[in-house]
Amino acid sequence: MQLPYSGELEIQYLSRLFDNTSECYKFFWFQAIITKVLEDKREIAYEELVDEMIAEAWYMVTEYHLNLGPRDTLESLVHDLQSISKMKSSEKKENILGYLKNCTDKEVMKRKRILTKNVPYRIQAPFMSKIKGKEWDVSESELIAKINTETRLMYYFDELKGMKTCIRIHEDWFSYIQKNQEIIKGWLQYRMILYLQRRNPSVPGIADKLYPPQERKLEKVQKYWKMLLTLHPVTEIYGRNVLSEKDVSIDHFVPWSYVAHDEFWNLHPTTRSINSSKSNNLPDWNTYFPLLAGLEYLSYELLWKYDKIHNEFEKCAREHLNNDEIRRKVYREGLSFQEFANALEEVIQPVYTSARNCGFRNWTYMEGNVL
């Protein structure tokens, strides 16, 4: 992906920013700088940038369970912060930043400082001509003095003051980022996706997991199941409640935060309260998959029995059934229950197992509580 040319700046060095990246810090540091520049800030304190890094990593770590890198300090800090703060995995960014601004936990403060030991300096290494090899192995104050003598950097440093240390964005780079913000953000996103795919080879939909979760659009599926209710009683699989039209909520059996899609074979109805209780957890396979197979087979039988159900299924399929092979395997006419259940298991179990291996928690429903 090509970055925009500039006659004043050496863009070839910017394009090398993430060469040979083995950890995630550079991506989040640079993303934080872009965010602050677009807020019209030219001088930015370390603490403000690190808080932005944590807030941007929050969803990847807590909601999507992504691996950010080997022994990753940022990832473990997010986990610890969630434990301390009790904030939700889907917490609004402004609330995360607000909490961080007022957080006085000594361990959190210590680990935030660790995040500033290298990345503020080394990220600009492609631009530098005076610092090579062991010349990086000096104190932060000495390193800042050396870096400030370079002539073509994106930013320079004020006096070292711990987390209050400020970087000053060079005016030409400030203008370049503001003018070309969409292309630069797209380039950063592309490089981050490549990095995360390498770190999470079995995880689907990485591109959908860089940002906070969005509201799912499941109206067609919900309408489909409500129509079924008019022809046959439907018992949801977790609390064994007979559903009513007024209380149908569509659940992703394997959480959306892992699969990052709304495919029909992973969707089924439950109640709103149970769906909320389940959250991003994995239903216990031995307990719930047999019940899911039974519920889905009821749907399968009715769609081949009633034209109006079949028509509604076709509307869902256009949006929520995007793999022709799966459609032929699971939804072709004439399957016995055992054939249907086996086909459904072949589709869902590998995805389920991969999600479990990524750290999604096993879940059993009882009296509205997560166990």
mmCIF file of C-alpha atoms in Angstrom:
data_model
loop_
_atom_site.group_PDB
_atom_site.id
_atom_site.type_symbol
_atom_site.label_atom_id
_atom_site.label_comp_id
_atom_site.label_asym_id
_atom_site.label_seq_id
_atom_site.Cartn_x
_atom_site.Cartn_y
_atom_site.Cartn_z
ATOM 1 C CA MET A 1 0.000 0.000 0.000
ATOM 2 C CA GLN A 2 1.560 3.287 -1.179
ATOM 3 C CA LEU A 3 1.867 6.278 1.150
ATOM 4 C CA PRO A 4 1.296 9.749 -0.382
ATOM 5 C CA TYR A 5 4.411 11.503 -1.726
ATOM 6 C CA SER A 6 5.771 14.629 -0.082
ATOM 7 C CA GLY A 7 8.426 16.947 -1.467
ATOM 8 C CA GLU A 8 9.410 18.076 2.043
ATOM 9 C CA LEU A 9 9.468 14.751 3.897
ATOM 10 C CA GLU A 10 11.288 11.449 3.446
ATOM 11 C CA ILE A 11 8.266 9.187 3.163
ATOM 12 C CA GLN A 12 10.421 6.153 2.320
ATOM 13 C CA TYR A 13 11.478 6.052 5.980
ATOM 14 C CA LEU A 14 7.886 6.244 7.188
ATOM 15 C CA SER A 15 7.040 3.250 4.982
ATOM 16 C CA ARG A 16 9.714 1.241 6.853
ATOM 17 C CA LEU A 17 8.281 2.010 10.286
ATOM 18 C CA PHE A 18 6.975 -1.526 10.844
ATOM 19 C CA ASP A 19 9.658 -3.563 9.105
ATOM 20 C CA ASN A 20 10.711 -6.577 11.179
ATOM 21 C CA THR A 21 8.113 -5.908 13.874
ATOM 22 C CA SER A 22 8.098 -8.670 16.518
ATOM 23 C CA GLU A 23 5.898 -6.876 19.067
ATOM 24 C CA CYS A 24 2.793 -4.729 18.860
ATOM 25 C CA TYR A 25 3.920 -1.526 20.602
ATOM 26 C CA LYS A 26 4.935 0.397 17.493
ATOM 27 C CA PHE A 27 1.490 -0.004 15.937
ATOM 28 C CA PHE A 28 -0.347 1.288 18.996
ATOM 29 C CA TRP A 29 2.150 4.109 19.649
ATOM 30 C CA PHE A 30 1.901 5.379 16.078
ATOM 31 C CA GLN A 31 -1.883 4.995 16.106
ATOM 32 C CA ALA A 32 -2.009 7.051 19.320
ATOM 33 C CA ILE A 33 0.081 9.794 17.681
ATOM 34 C CA ILE A 34 -2.273 9.921 14.679
ATOM 35 C CA THR A 35 -5.292 10.142 17.004
ATOM 36 C CA LYS A 36 -3.797 13.056 18.923
ATOM 37 C CA VAL A 37 -2.645 14.892 15.795
ATOM 38 C CA LEU A 38 -6.186 14.638 14.447
ATOM 39 C CA GLU A 39 -7.315 16.195 17.734
ATOM 40 C CA ASP A 40 -5.028 19.102 16.726
ATOM 41 C CA LYS A 41 -2.377 18.400 19.359
ATOM 42 C CA ARG A 42 1.262 19.171 18.584
ATOM 43 C CA GLU A 43 2.709 18.436 22.031
ATOM 44 C CA ILE A 44 1.648 15.154 23.614
ATOM 45 C CA ALA A 45 2.684 13.630 26.946
ATOM 46 C CA TYR A 46 3.785 10.002 27.249
ATOM 47 C CA GLU A 47 0.921 9.292 29.631
ATOM 48 C CA GLU A 48 -1.673 10.518 27.166
ATOM 49 C CA LEU A 49 -0.216 8.348 24.419
ATOM 50 C CA VAL A 50 0.061 5.237 26.592
ATOM 51 C CA ASP A 51 -3.533 5.643 27.804
ATOM 52 C CA GLU A 52 -4.588 5.835 24.156
ATOM 53 C CA MET A 53 -2.592 2.650 23.418
ATOM 54 C CA ILE A 54 -4.332 0.794 26.237
ATOM 55 C CA ALA A 55 -7.782 1.987 25.167
ATOM 56 C CA GLU A 56 -7.158 0.914 21.556
ATOM 57 C CA ALA A 57 -5.850 -2.499 22.628
ATOM 58 C CA TRP A 58 -8.720 -3.015 25.085
ATOM 59 C CA TYR A 59 -11.210 -4.594 22.677
ATOM 60 C CA MET A 60 -8.629 -6.758 20.908
ATOM 61 C CA VAL A 61 -7.582 -8.257 24.236
ATOM 62 C CA THR A 62 -10.781 -8.406 26.317
ATOM 63 C CA GLU A 63 -13.496 -8.785 23.668
ATOM 64 C CA TYR A 64 -11.709 -10.675 20.888
ATOM 65 C CA HIS A 65 -8.988 -12.540 22.864
ATOM 66 C CA LEU A 66 -6.277 -11.690 20.336
ATOM 67 C CA ASN A 67 -2.640 -12.488 21.013
ATOM 68 C CA LEU A 68 -0.685 -9.236 20.647
ATOM 69 C CA GLY A 69 2.782 -10.728 20.878
ATOM 70 C CA PRO A 70 5.270 -12.795 22.894
ATOM 71 C CA ARG A 71 5.210 -11.951 26.636
ATOM 72 C CA ASP A 72 3.307 -8.844 25.649
ATOM 73 C CA THR A 73 3.292 -6.151 28.356
ATOM 74 C CA LEU A 74 0.418 -4.221 26.788
ATOM 75 C CA GLU A 75 -1.796 -7.309 26.561
ATOM 76 C CA SER A 76 -1.155 -8.364 30.169
ATOM 77 C CA LEU A 77 -1.662 -4.778 31.372
ATOM 78 C CA VAL A 78 -5.090 -4.690 29.709
ATOM 79 C CA HIS A 79 -6.041 -7.985 31.378
ATOM 80 C CA ASP A 80 -4.934 -6.721 34.793
ATOM 81 C CA LEU A 81 -6.672 -3.390 34.294
ATOM 82 C CA GLN A 82 -9.955 -5.118 33.471
ATOM 83 C CA SER A 83 -9.623 -7.211 36.615
ATOM 84 C CA ILE A 84 -8.974 -4.112 38.733
ATOM 85 C CA SER A 85 -11.554 -1.835 37.124
ATOM 86 C CA LYS A 86 -14.337 -4.402 36.466
ATOM 87 C CA MET A 87 -15.027 -2.578 33.202
ATOM 88 C CA LYS A 88 -16.840 -4.545 30.498
ATOM 89 C CA SER A 89 -15.033 -5.900 27.466
ATOM 90 C CA SER A 90 -17.318 -3.682 25.368
ATOM 91 C CA GLU A 91 -16.745 -0.586 27.535
ATOM 92 C CA LYS A 92 -16.876 2.748 25.715
ATOM 93 C CA LYS A 93 -13.471 4.159 24.872
ATOM 94 C CA GLU A 94 -14.102 7.443 26.676
ATOM 95 C CA ASN A 95 -14.847 5.518 29.892
ATOM 96 C CA ILE A 96 -11.613 3.531 29.559
ATOM 97 C CA LEU A 97 -9.627 6.741 29.048
ATOM 98 C CA GLY A 98 -11.431 8.385 31.968
ATOM 99 C CA TYR A 99 -10.586 5.494 34.251
ATOM 100 C CA LEU A 100 -6.939 5.516 33.176
ATOM 101 C CA LYS A 101 -6.640 9.248 33.751
ATOM 102 C CA ASN A 102 -7.710 8.837 37.373
ATOM 103 C CA CYS A 103 -6.101 5.464 38.081
ATOM 104 C CA THR A 104 -3.522 5.578 40.898
ATOM 105 C CA ASP A 105 -2.808 1.854 41.150
ATOM 106 C CA LYS A 106 0.961 1.572 41.637
ATOM 107 C CA GLU A 107 1.377 -1.579 39.531
ATOM 108 C CA VAL A 108 -0.594 -0.063 36.633
ATOM 109 C CA MET A 109 1.495 3.118 36.793
ATOM 110 C CA LYS A 110 4.715 1.093 36.858
ATOM 111 C CA ARG A 111 3.721 -0.981 33.844
ATOM 112 C CA LYS A 112 2.557 2.048 31.889
ATOM 113 C CA ARG A 113 6.017 3.506 32.388
ATOM 114 C CA ILE A 114 7.616 0.269 31.089
ATOM 115 C CA LEU A 115 5.741 0.768 27.812
ATOM 116 C CA THR A 116 7.644 4.031 27.252
ATOM 117 C CA LYS A 117 11.153 2.607 27.743
ATOM 118 C CA ASN A 118 11.821 1.787 24.089
ATOM 119 C CA VAL A 119 9.058 2.417 21.577
ATOM 120 C CA PRO A 120 9.047 6.270 21.682
ATOM 121 C CA TYR A 121 12.683 6.215 20.591
ATOM 122 C CA ARG A 122 13.160 3.121 18.461
ATOM 123 C CA ILE A 123 10.058 3.589 16.317
ATOM 124 C CA GLN A 124 11.867 6.387 14.467
ATOM 125 C CA ALA A 125 15.031 4.338 13.863
ATOM 126 C CA PRO A 126 14.486 4.243 10.043
ATOM 127 C CA PHE A 127 14.837 8.042 10.008
ATOM 128 C CA MET A 128 18.022 8.188 12.049
ATOM 129 C CA SER A 129 21.578 8.381 10.742
ATOM 130 C CA LYS A 130 23.516 9.056 13.968
ATOM 131 C CA ILE A 131 22.412 6.214 16.267
ATOM 132 C CA LYS A 132 23.448 2.682 15.418
ATOM 133 C CA GLY A 133 23.988 -0.614 17.264
ATOM 134 C CA LYS A 134 25.111 -0.228 20.870
ATOM 135 C CA GLU A 135 24.624 3.537 20.716
ATOM 136 C CA TRP A 136 20.981 2.791 21.632
ATOM 137 C CA ASP A 137 22.129 1.284 24.955
ATOM 138 C CA VAL A 138 22.303 4.489 26.987
ATOM 139 C CA SER A 139 20.010 6.150 29.519
ATOM 140 C CA GLU A 140 16.731 7.669 28.314
ATOM 141 C CA SER A 141 17.940 11.206 28.929
ATOM 142 C CA GLU A 142 21.110 10.588 26.892
ATOM 143 C CA LEU A 143 19.091 8.951 24.143
ATOM 144 C CA ILE A 144 16.703 11.892 23.993
ATOM 145 C CA ALA A 145 19.664 14.285 23.683
ATOM 146 C CA LYS A 146 21.074 12.220 20.788
ATOM 147 C CA ILE A 147 17.738 11.878 19.006
ATOM 148 C CA ASN A 148 17.057 15.594 19.250
ATOM 149 C CA THR A 149 20.146 16.268 17.130
ATOM 150 C CA GLU A 150 18.654 14.361 14.172
ATOM 151 C CA THR A 151 17.247 16.530 11.392
ATOM 152 C CA ARG A 152 14.352 14.672 9.721
ATOM 153 C CA LEU A 153 12.195 13.117 12.437
ATOM 154 C CA MET A 154 8.422 13.044 12.874
ATOM 155 C CA TYR A 155 8.748 14.268 16.436
ATOM 156 C CA TYR A 156 11.277 15.420 19.022
ATOM 157 C CA PHE A 157 11.402 15.289 22.815
ATOM 158 C CA ASP A 158 11.161 17.745 25.639
ATOM 159 C CA GLU A 159 13.107 17.145 28.849
ATOM 160 C CA LEU A 160 12.623 13.670 30.359
ATOM 161 C CA LYS A 161 9.989 13.860 33.104
ATOM 162 C CA GLY A 162 8.735 10.303 33.405
ATOM 163 C CA MET A 163 5.179 9.948 32.115
ATOM 164 C CA LYS A 164 4.914 13.722 31.764
ATOM 165 C CA THR A 165 7.634 13.735 29.089
ATOM 166 C CA CYS A 166 6.234 15.329 25.938
ATOM 167 C CA ILE A 167 6.909 14.712 22.273
ATOM 168 C CA ARG A 168 6.645 17.644 19.837
ATOM 169 C CA ILE A 169 5.336 16.791 16.372
ATOM 170 C CA HIS A 170 7.337 18.406 13.556
ATOM 171 C CA GLU A 171 5.129 20.928 11.766
ATOM 172 C CA ASP A 172 5.604 19.364 8.327
ATOM 173 C CA TRP A 173 4.678 15.924 9.646
ATOM 174 C CA PHE A 174 1.727 17.384 11.513
ATOM 175 C CA SER A 175 0.408 18.823 8.236
ATOM 176 C CA TYR A 176 1.175 15.627 6.311
ATOM 177 C CA ILE A 177 -0.762 13.438 8.778
ATOM 178 C CA GLN A 178 -3.742 15.782 8.837
ATOM 179 C CA LYS A 179 -3.836 16.117 5.052
ATOM 180 C CA ASN A 180 -3.446 12.372 4.346
ATOM 181 C CA GLN A 181 -5.135 10.934 7.426
ATOM 182 C CA GLU A 182 -7.405 8.413 5.677
ATOM 183 C CA ILE A 183 -4.611 6.875 3.610
ATOM 184 C CA ILE A 184 -2.249 6.765 6.585
ATOM 185 C CA LYS A 185 -4.891 5.132 8.794
ATOM 186 C CA GLY A 186 -5.617 2.601 6.050
ATOM 187 C CA TRP A 187 -1.915 1.834 5.678
ATOM 188 C CA LEU A 188 -1.532 1.399 9.455
ATOM 189 C CA GLN A 189 -4.617 -0.834 9.590
ATOM 190 C CA TYR A 190 -3.260 -3.000 6.776
ATOM 191 C CA ARG A 191 0.112 -3.453 8.493
ATOM 192 C CA MET A 192 -1.572 -4.189 11.825
ATOM 193 C CA ILE A 193 -3.832 -6.819 10.225
ATOM 194 C CA LEU A 194 -0.802 -8.571 8.733
ATOM 195 C CA TYR A 195 0.905 -8.576 12.130
ATOM 196 C CA LEU A 196 -2.161 -9.856 14.007
ATOM 197 C CA GLN A 197 -2.832 -12.566 11.425
ATOM 198 C CA ARG A 198 0.693 -13.827 11.975
ATOM 199 C CA ARG A 199 0.171 -13.860 15.736
ATOM 200 C CA ASN A 200 -3.347 -15.361 15.514
ATOM 201 C CA PRO A 201 -3.234 -17.757 12.551
ATOM 202 C CA SER A 202 -6.415 -19.675 13.454
ATOM 203 C CA VAL A 203 -8.574 -16.649 14.263
ATOM 204 C CA PRO A 204 -11.083 -15.543 11.596
ATOM 205 C CA GLY A 205 -12.085 -11.981 10.741
ATOM 206 C CA ILE A 206 -9.028 -10.118 12.071
ATOM 207 C CA ALA A 207 -9.989 -6.993 10.097
ATOM 208 C CA ASP A 208 -13.254 -6.788 12.063
ATOM 209 C CA LYS A 209 -11.433 -6.995 15.395
ATOM 210 C CA LEU A 210 -9.384 -3.801 15.352
ATOM 211 C CA TYR A 211 -12.187 -1.669 16.761
ATOM 212 C CA PRO A 212 -15.052 -1.811 19.293
ATOM 213 C CA PRO A 213 -17.807 -4.364 18.578
ATOM 214 C CA GLN A 214 -20.655 -3.062 16.453
ATOM 215 C CA GLU A 215 -24.339 -3.876 16.807
ATOM 216 C CA ARG A 216 -25.249 -6.982 14.843
ATOM 217 C CA LYS A 217 -27.900 -6.749 12.096
ATOM 218 C CA LEU A 218 -29.972 -9.861 12.652
ATOM 219 C CA GLU A 219 -33.474 -8.650 11.819
ATOM 220 C CA LYS A 220 -34.029 -11.195 9.040
ATOM 221 C CA VAL A 221 -32.985 -14.116 11.242
ATOM 222 C CA GLN A 222 -35.155 -12.864 14.082
ATOM 223 C CA LYS A 223 -38.131 -12.545 11.723
ATOM 224 C CA TYR A 224 -37.501 -16.103 10.489
ATOM 225 C CA TRP A 225 -37.632 -17.577 13.994
ATOM 226 C CA LYS A 226 -40.666 -15.522 14.962
ATOM 227 C CA MET A 227 -42.482 -16.938 11.952
ATOM 228 C CA LEU A 228 -41.559 -20.452 13.099
ATOM 229 C CA LEU A 229 -43.152 -19.701 16.469
ATOM 230 C CA THR A 230 -46.513 -19.224 14.770
ATOM 231 C CA LEU A 231 -46.380 -22.807 13.452
ATOM 232 C CA HIS A 232 -44.635 -24.776 16.192
ATOM 233 C CA PRO A 233 -43.541 -24.237 19.806
ATOM 234 C CA VAL A 234 -39.824 -23.377 20.035
ATOM 235 C CA THR A 235 -37.828 -24.173 23.178
ATOM 236 C CA GLU A 236 -34.510 -22.355 23.484
ATOM 237 C CA ILE A 237 -31.515 -24.480 24.430
ATOM 238 C CA TYR A 238 -30.059 -22.847 27.555
ATOM 239 C CA GLY A 239 -32.904 -22.328 30.028
ATOM 240 C CA ARG A 240 -35.351 -24.624 28.191
ATOM 241 C CA ASN A 241 -37.862 -21.772 27.948
ATOM 242 C CA VAL A 242 -40.657 -21.892 25.382
ATOM 243 C CA LEU A 243 -40.142 -18.691 23.392
ATOM 244 C CA SER A 244 -42.694 -16.003 22.674
ATOM 245 C CA GLU A 245 -42.593 -13.476 19.847
ATOM 246 C CA LYS A 246 -42.022 -10.693 22.381
ATOM 247 C CA ASP A 247 -38.853 -12.237 23.791
ATOM 248 C CA VAL A 248 -36.717 -13.598 20.967
ATOM 249 C CA SER A 249 -33.021 -12.688 20.945
ATOM 250 C CA ILE A 250 -30.624 -14.166 18.386
ATOM 251 C CA ASP A 251 -27.522 -15.731 19.892
ATOM 252 C CA HIS A 252 -24.218 -16.654 18.252
ATOM 253 C CA PHE A 253 -23.498 -20.171 19.562
ATOM 254 C CA VAL A 254 -19.751 -19.586 19.044
ATOM 255 C CA PRO A 255 -19.424 -15.916 20.085
ATOM 256 C CA TRP A 256 -19.361 -13.257 17.394
ATOM 257 C CA SER A 257 -16.238 -11.843 19.009
ATOM 258 C CA TYR A 258 -14.463 -14.965 17.774
ATOM 259 C CA VAL A 259 -16.179 -15.798 14.465
ATOM 260 C CA ALA A 260 -16.727 -12.156 13.374
ATOM 261 C CA HIS A 261 -19.640 -13.160 11.164
ATOM 262 C CA ASP A 262 -23.406 -13.720 11.292
ATOM 263 C CA GLU A 263 -23.651 -17.047 9.475
ATOM 264 C CA PHE A 264 -27.010 -18.784 9.769
ATOM 265 C CA TRP A 265 -25.594 -22.093 11.048
ATOM 266 C CA ASN A 266 -24.177 -20.358 14.148
ATOM 267 C CA LEU A 267 -27.363 -18.424 14.997
ATOM 268 C CA HIS A 268 -30.302 -19.574 17.099
ATOM 269 C CA PRO A 269 -32.985 -17.973 19.288
ATOM 270 C CA THR A 270 -32.937 -17.561 23.051
ATOM 271 C CA THR A 271 -34.310 -14.955 25.475
ATOM 272 C CA ARG A 272 -32.810 -11.504 25.877
ATOM 273 C CA SER A 273 -31.797 -12.104 29.493
ATOM 274 C CA ILE A 274 -30.081 -15.420 28.722
ATOM 275 C CA ASN A 275 -28.276 -13.935 25.716
ATOM 276 C CA SER A 276 -27.008 -11.140 27.940
ATOM 277 C CA SER A 277 -25.964 -13.675 30.599
ATOM 278 C CA LYS A 278 -24.043 -15.777 28.066
ATOM 279 C CA SER A 279 -22.128 -12.739 26.806
ATOM 280 C CA ASN A 280 -18.901 -13.786 24.988
ATOM 281 C CA ASN A 281 -18.612 -17.209 26.555
ATOM 282 C CA LEU A 282 -18.665 -20.637 24.913
ATOM 283 C CA PRO A 283 -21.667 -22.844 25.761
ATOM 284 C CA ASP A 284 -20.552 -26.158 27.184
ATOM 285 C CA TRP A 285 -20.358 -28.409 24.124
ATOM 286 C CA ASN A 286 -21.583 -31.666 25.654
ATOM 287 C CA THR A 287 -24.509 -29.947 27.332
ATOM 288 C CA TYR A 288 -25.710 -27.696 24.545
ATOM 289 C CA PHE A 289 -24.670 -28.947 21.130
ATOM 290 C CA PRO A 290 -27.181 -31.858 21.141
ATOM 291 C CA LEU A 291 -29.918 -29.362 22.054
ATOM 292 C CA LEU A 292 -28.741 -26.958 19.354
ATOM 293 C CA ALA A 293 -28.825 -29.748 16.767
ATOM 294 C CA GLY A 294 -32.387 -30.596 17.794
ATOM 295 C CA LEU A 295 -33.528 -26.987 17.584
ATOM 296 C CA GLU A 296 -31.868 -26.440 14.227
ATOM 297 C CA TYR A 297 -33.353 -29.663 12.871
ATOM 298 C CA LEU A 298 -36.833 -28.425 13.823
ATOM 299 C CA SER A 299 -36.104 -25.317 11.755
ATOM 300 C CA TYR A 300 -34.799 -27.508 8.932
ATOM 301 C CA GLU A 301 -37.945 -29.681 8.918
ATOM 302 C CA LEU A 302 -40.288 -26.689 8.881
ATOM 303 C CA LEU A 303 -38.471 -24.861 6.089
ATOM 304 C CA TRP A 304 -38.985 -27.880 3.826
ATOM 305 C CA LYS A 305 -42.590 -28.340 4.985
ATOM 306 C CA TYR A 306 -43.951 -24.797 4.628
ATOM 307 C CA ASP A 307 -43.421 -22.521 1.627
ATOM 308 C CA LYS A 308 -43.599 -19.331 3.680
ATOM 309 C CA ILE A 309 -40.855 -20.586 6.015
ATOM 310 C CA HIS A 310 -38.755 -21.636 3.026
ATOM 311 C CA ASN A 311 -39.198 -18.173 1.477
ATOM 312 C CA GLU A 312 -38.112 -16.536 4.724
ATOM 313 C CA PHE A 313 -35.133 -18.899 4.921
ATOM 314 C CA GLU A 314 -34.069 -17.845 1.405
ATOM 315 C CA LYS A 315 -34.154 -14.189 2.495
ATOM 316 C CA CYS A 316 -31.897 -15.052 5.431
ATOM 317 C CA ALA A 317 -29.627 -17.184 3.276
ATOM 318 C CA ARG A 318 -28.857 -14.311 0.905
ATOM 319 C CA GLU A 319 -27.293 -12.393 3.789
ATOM 320 C CA HIS A 320 -26.408 -15.037 6.372
ATOM 321 C CA LEU A 321 -25.444 -18.167 4.446
ATOM 322 C CA ASN A 322 -22.420 -17.306 2.327
ATOM 323 C CA ASN A 323 -20.784 -20.690 1.837
ATOM 324 C CA ASP A 324 -22.415 -22.831 -0.863
ATOM 325 C CA GLU A 325 -20.646 -25.973 0.337
ATOM 326 C CA ILE A 326 -22.065 -25.559 3.860
ATOM 327 C CA ARG A 327 -25.507 -24.880 2.411
ATOM 328 C CA ARG A 328 -25.407 -28.104 0.408
ATOM 329 C CA LYS A 329 -24.038 -30.099 3.334
ATOM 330 C CA VAL A 330 -26.401 -28.863 6.068
ATOM 331 C CA TYR A 331 -29.560 -27.579 4.386
ATOM 332 C CA ARG A 332 -30.199 -29.851 1.401
ATOM 333 C CA GLU A 333 -33.572 -31.568 1.389
ATOM 334 C CA GLY A 334 -34.114 -35.092 2.694
ATOM 335 C CA LEU A 335 -31.665 -35.343 5.615
ATOM 336 C CA SER A 336 -32.455 -37.508 8.630
ATOM 337 C CA PHE A 337 -31.852 -35.985 12.060
ATOM 338 C CA GLN A 338 -28.577 -37.880 12.472
ATOM 339 C CA GLU A 339 -27.321 -36.813 9.037
ATOM 340 C CA PHE A 340 -28.240 -33.205 9.770
ATOM 341 C CA ALA A 341 -26.645 -33.249 13.254
ATOM 342 C CA ASN A 342 -23.436 -34.800 11.914
ATOM 343 C CA ALA A 343 -23.206 -32.203 9.130
ATOM 344 C CA LEU A 344 -23.832 -29.336 11.562
ATOM 345 C CA GLU A 345 -21.222 -30.700 13.969
ATOM 346 C CA GLU A 346 -18.646 -30.906 11.170
ATOM 347 C CA VAL A 347 -19.167 -27.192 10.513
ATOM 348 C CA ILE A 348 -19.346 -25.869 14.081
ATOM 349 C CA GLN A 349 -16.984 -28.044 16.129
ATOM 350 C CA PRO A 350 -13.675 -26.925 14.523
ATOM 351 C CA VAL A 351 -14.659 -23.279 15.023
ATOM 352 C CA TYR A 352 -15.755 -23.995 18.593
ATOM 353 C CA THR A 353 -12.504 -25.807 19.412
ATOM 354 C CA SER A 354 -10.404 -23.008 17.956
ATOM 355 C CA ALA A 355 -12.298 -20.418 20.023
ATOM 356 C CA ARG A 356 -11.748 -22.483 23.171
ATOM 357 C CA ASN A 357 -8.029 -22.708 22.402
ATOM 358 C CA CYS A 358 -7.947 -18.894 22.114
ATOM 359 C CA GLY A 359 -9.184 -18.551 25.689
ATOM 360 C CA PHE A 360 -12.954 -18.151 25.396
ATOM 361 C CA ARG A 361 -14.466 -19.355 28.658
ATOM 362 C CA ASN A 362 -16.720 -22.396 29.019
ATOM 363 C CA TRP A 363 -20.241 -21.453 30.111
ATOM 364 C CA THR A 364 -23.289 -23.171 31.587
ATOM 365 C CA TYR A 365 -26.562 -21.426 32.266
ATOM 366 C CA MET A 366 -28.260 -21.752 35.651
ATOM 367 C CA GLU A 367 -30.768 -19.396 37.215
ATOM 368 C CA GLY A 368 -29.584 -16.529 35.043
ATOM 369 C CA ASN A 369 -25.990 -16.767 36.238
ATOM 370 C CA VAL A 370 -22.722 -17.426 34.414
ATOM 371 C CA LEU A 371 -20.927 -20.342 36.031
#
